[in-house]
PDB file of C-alpha atoms in Angstrom:
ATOM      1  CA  UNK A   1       0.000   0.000   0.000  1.00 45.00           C
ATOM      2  CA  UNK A   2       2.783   2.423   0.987  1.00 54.00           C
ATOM      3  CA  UNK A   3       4.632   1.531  -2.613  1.00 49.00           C
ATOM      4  CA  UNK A   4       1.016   3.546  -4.401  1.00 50.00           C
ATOM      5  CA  UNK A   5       1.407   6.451  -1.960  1.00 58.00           C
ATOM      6  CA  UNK A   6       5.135   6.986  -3.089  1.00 52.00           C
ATOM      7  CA  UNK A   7       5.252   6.159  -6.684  1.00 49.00           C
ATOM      8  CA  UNK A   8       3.445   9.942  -7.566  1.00 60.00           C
ATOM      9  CA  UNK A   9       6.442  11.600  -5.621  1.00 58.00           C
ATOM     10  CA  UNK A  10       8.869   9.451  -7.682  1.00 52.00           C
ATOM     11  CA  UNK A  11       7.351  10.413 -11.114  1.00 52.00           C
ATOM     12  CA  UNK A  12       7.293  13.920  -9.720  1.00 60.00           C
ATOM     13  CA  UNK A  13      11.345  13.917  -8.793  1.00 62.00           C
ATOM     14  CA  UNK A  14      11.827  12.111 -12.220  1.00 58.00           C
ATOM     15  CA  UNK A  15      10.725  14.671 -13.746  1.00 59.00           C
ATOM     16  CA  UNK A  16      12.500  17.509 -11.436  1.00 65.00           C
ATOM     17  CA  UNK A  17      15.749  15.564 -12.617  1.00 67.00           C
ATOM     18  CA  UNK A  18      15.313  15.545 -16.130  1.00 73.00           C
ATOM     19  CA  UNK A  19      14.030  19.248 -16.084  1.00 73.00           C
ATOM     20  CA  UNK A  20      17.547  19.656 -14.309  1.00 74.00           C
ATOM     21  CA  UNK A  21      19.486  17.558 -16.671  1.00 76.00           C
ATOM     22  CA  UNK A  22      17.573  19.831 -19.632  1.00 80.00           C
ATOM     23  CA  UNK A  23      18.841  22.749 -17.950  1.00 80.00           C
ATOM     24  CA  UNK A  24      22.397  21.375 -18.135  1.00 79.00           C
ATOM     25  CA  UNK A  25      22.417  20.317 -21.095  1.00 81.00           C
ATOM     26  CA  UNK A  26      20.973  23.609 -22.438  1.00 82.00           C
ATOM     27  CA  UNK A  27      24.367  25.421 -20.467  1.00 82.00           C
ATOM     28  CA  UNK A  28      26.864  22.570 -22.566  1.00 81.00           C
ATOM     29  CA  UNK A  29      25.132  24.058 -25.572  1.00 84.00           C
ATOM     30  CA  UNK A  30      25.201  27.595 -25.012  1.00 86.00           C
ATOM     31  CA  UNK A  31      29.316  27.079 -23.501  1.00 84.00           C
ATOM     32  CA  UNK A  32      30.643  25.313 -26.440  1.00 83.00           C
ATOM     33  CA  UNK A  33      30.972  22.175 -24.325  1.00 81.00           C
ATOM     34  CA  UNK A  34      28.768  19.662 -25.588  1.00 80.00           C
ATOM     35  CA  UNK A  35      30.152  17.360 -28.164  1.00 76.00           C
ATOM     36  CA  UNK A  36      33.650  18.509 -27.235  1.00 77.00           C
ATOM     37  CA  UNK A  37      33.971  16.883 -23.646  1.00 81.00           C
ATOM     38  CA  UNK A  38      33.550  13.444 -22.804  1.00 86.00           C
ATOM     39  CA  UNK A  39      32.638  14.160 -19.209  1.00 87.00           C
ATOM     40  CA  UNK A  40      29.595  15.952 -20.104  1.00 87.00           C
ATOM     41  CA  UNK A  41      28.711  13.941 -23.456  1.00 90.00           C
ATOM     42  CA  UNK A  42      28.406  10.852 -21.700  1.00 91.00           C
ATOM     43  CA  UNK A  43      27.076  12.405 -18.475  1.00 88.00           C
ATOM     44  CA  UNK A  44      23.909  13.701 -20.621  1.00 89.00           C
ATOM     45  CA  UNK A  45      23.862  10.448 -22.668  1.00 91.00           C
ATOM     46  CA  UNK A  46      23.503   8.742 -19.360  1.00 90.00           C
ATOM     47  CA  UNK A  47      20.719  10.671 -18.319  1.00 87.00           C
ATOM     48  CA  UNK A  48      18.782  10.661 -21.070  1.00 89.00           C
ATOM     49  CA  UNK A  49      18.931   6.887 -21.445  1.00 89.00           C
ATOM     50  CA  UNK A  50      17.534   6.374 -17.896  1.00 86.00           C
ATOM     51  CA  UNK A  51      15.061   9.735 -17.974  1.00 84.00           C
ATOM     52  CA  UNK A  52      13.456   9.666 -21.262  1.00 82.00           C
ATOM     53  CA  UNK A  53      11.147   6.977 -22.335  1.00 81.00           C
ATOM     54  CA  UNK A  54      12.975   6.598 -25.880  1.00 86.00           C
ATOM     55  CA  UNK A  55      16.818   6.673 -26.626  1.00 92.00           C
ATOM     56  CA  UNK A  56      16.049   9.479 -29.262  1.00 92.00           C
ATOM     57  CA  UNK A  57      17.909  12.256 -27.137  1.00 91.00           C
ATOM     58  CA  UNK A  58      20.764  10.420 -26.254  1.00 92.00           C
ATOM     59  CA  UNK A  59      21.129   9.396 -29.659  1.00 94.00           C
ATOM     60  CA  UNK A  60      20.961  13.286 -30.702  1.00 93.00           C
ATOM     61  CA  UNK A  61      23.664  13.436 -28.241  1.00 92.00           C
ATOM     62  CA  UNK A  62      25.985  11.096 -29.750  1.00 94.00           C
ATOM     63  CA  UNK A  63      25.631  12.033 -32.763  1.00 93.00           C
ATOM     64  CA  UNK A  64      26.620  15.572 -32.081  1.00 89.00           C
ATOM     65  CA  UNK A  65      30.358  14.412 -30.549  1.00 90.00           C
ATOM     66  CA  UNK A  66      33.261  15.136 -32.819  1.00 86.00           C
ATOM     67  CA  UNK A  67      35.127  12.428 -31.789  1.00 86.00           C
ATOM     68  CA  UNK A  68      33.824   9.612 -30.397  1.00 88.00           C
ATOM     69  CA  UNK A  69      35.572   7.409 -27.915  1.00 88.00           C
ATOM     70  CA  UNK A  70      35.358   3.609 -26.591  1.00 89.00           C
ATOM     71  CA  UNK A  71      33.385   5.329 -23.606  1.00 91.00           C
ATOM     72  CA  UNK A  72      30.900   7.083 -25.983  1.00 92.00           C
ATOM     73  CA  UNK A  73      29.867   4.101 -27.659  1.00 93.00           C
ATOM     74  CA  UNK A  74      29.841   1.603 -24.506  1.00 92.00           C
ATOM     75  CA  UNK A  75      27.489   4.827 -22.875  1.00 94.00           C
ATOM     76  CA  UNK A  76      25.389   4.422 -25.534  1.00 95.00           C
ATOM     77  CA  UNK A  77      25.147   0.369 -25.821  1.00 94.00           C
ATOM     78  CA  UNK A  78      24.598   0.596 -22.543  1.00 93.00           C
ATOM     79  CA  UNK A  79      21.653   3.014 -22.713  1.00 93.00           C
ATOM     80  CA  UNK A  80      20.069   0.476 -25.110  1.00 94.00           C
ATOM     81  CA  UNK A  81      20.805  -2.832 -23.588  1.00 92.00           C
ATOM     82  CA  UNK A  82      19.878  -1.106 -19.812  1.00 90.00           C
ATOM     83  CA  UNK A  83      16.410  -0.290 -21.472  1.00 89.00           C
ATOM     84  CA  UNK A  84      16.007  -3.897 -22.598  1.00 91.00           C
ATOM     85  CA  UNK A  85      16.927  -2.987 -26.221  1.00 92.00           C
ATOM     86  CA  UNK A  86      19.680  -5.799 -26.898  1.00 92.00           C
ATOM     87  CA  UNK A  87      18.644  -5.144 -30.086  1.00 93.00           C
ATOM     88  CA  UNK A  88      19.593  -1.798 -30.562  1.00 93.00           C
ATOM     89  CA  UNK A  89      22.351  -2.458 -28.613  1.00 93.00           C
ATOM     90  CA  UNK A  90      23.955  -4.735 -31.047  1.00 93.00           C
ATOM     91  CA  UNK A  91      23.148  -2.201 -34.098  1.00 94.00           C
ATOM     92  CA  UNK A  92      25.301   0.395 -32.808  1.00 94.00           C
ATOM     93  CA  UNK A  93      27.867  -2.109 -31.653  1.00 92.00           C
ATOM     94  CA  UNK A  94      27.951  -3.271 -35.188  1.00 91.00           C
ATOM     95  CA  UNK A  95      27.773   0.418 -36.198  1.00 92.00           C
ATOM     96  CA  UNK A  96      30.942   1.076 -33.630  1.00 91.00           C
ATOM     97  CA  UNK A  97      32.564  -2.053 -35.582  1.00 85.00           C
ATOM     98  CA  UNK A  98      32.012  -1.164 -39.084  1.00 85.00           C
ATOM     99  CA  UNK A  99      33.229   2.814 -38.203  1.00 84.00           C
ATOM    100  CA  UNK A 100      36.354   1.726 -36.378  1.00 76.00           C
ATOM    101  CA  UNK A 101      37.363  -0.938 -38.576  1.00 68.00           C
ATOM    102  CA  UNK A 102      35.660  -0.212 -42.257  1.00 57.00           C
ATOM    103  CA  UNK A 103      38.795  -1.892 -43.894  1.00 46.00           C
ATOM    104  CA  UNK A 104      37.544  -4.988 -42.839  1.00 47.00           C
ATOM    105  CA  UNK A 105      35.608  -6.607 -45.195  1.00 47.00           C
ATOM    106  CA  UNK A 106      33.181  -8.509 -43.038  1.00 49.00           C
ATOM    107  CA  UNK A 107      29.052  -8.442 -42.929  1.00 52.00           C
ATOM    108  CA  UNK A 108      28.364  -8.756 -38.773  1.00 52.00           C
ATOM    109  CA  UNK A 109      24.920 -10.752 -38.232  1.00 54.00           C
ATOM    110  CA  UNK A 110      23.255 -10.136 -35.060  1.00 55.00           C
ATOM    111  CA  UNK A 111      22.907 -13.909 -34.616  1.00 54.00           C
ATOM    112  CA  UNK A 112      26.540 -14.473 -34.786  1.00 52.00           C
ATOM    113  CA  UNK A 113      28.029 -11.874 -32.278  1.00 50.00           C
ATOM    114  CA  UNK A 114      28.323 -14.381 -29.801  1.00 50.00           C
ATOM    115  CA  UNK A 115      31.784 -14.891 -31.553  1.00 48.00           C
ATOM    116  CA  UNK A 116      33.125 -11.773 -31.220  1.00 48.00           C
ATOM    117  CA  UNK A 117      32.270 -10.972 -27.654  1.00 49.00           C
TER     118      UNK A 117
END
């Protein structure tokens, strides 16, 4: 019974954080920081991947870095796989794959990455 009483306060500080997290983000933009600093890239990633209700903004996140790092794409796997997206989770490892080592010539199939990992 006590679990119903508290769940409204819970979506209520949800939201205070990602209001917050908006607010930060919206500072990164107006600083020149986001896209340029790890820390607060995958800071923001994080939070949208456990705030929102779709990956969408941390997806506009990552795809706004200059230069992205091992840490950048293992944030964002783990925003997908976290969610209970294995699926997308495995496109952008693929995606990670095919951008880090394009002069491979080799087709990954989702059913198959048990080989690599």
């Amino acid at each position: 019974m006590r679990a119903w009483s508290v769940f409204p306060q819970m979506l209520r500080d949800g939201v205070k954080a990602l209001s917050c997290g908006q607010l930060v983000h919206s500072l990164a933009i107006k600083i020149g920081v986001q896209g340029s600093s790890v820390y607060v890239d995958n800071s923001l990633m994080d939070m949208y991947a456990t705030c929102c209700d779709s990956m969408d903004r941390a997806r506009m996140v990552f795809d706004d870095i200059t230069t992205k790092t091992d840490v950048c794409w293992t944030t964002l796997i783990t925003g997908y796989t976290h969610r209970g997206d294995a699926y997308g989770g495995l496109r952008v490892f693929r995606q990670m794959f095919l951008v880090n080592f394009c002069f491979i010539p080799l087709v990954l199939n989702p059913l198959s990455m048990s080989t690599f990992i």
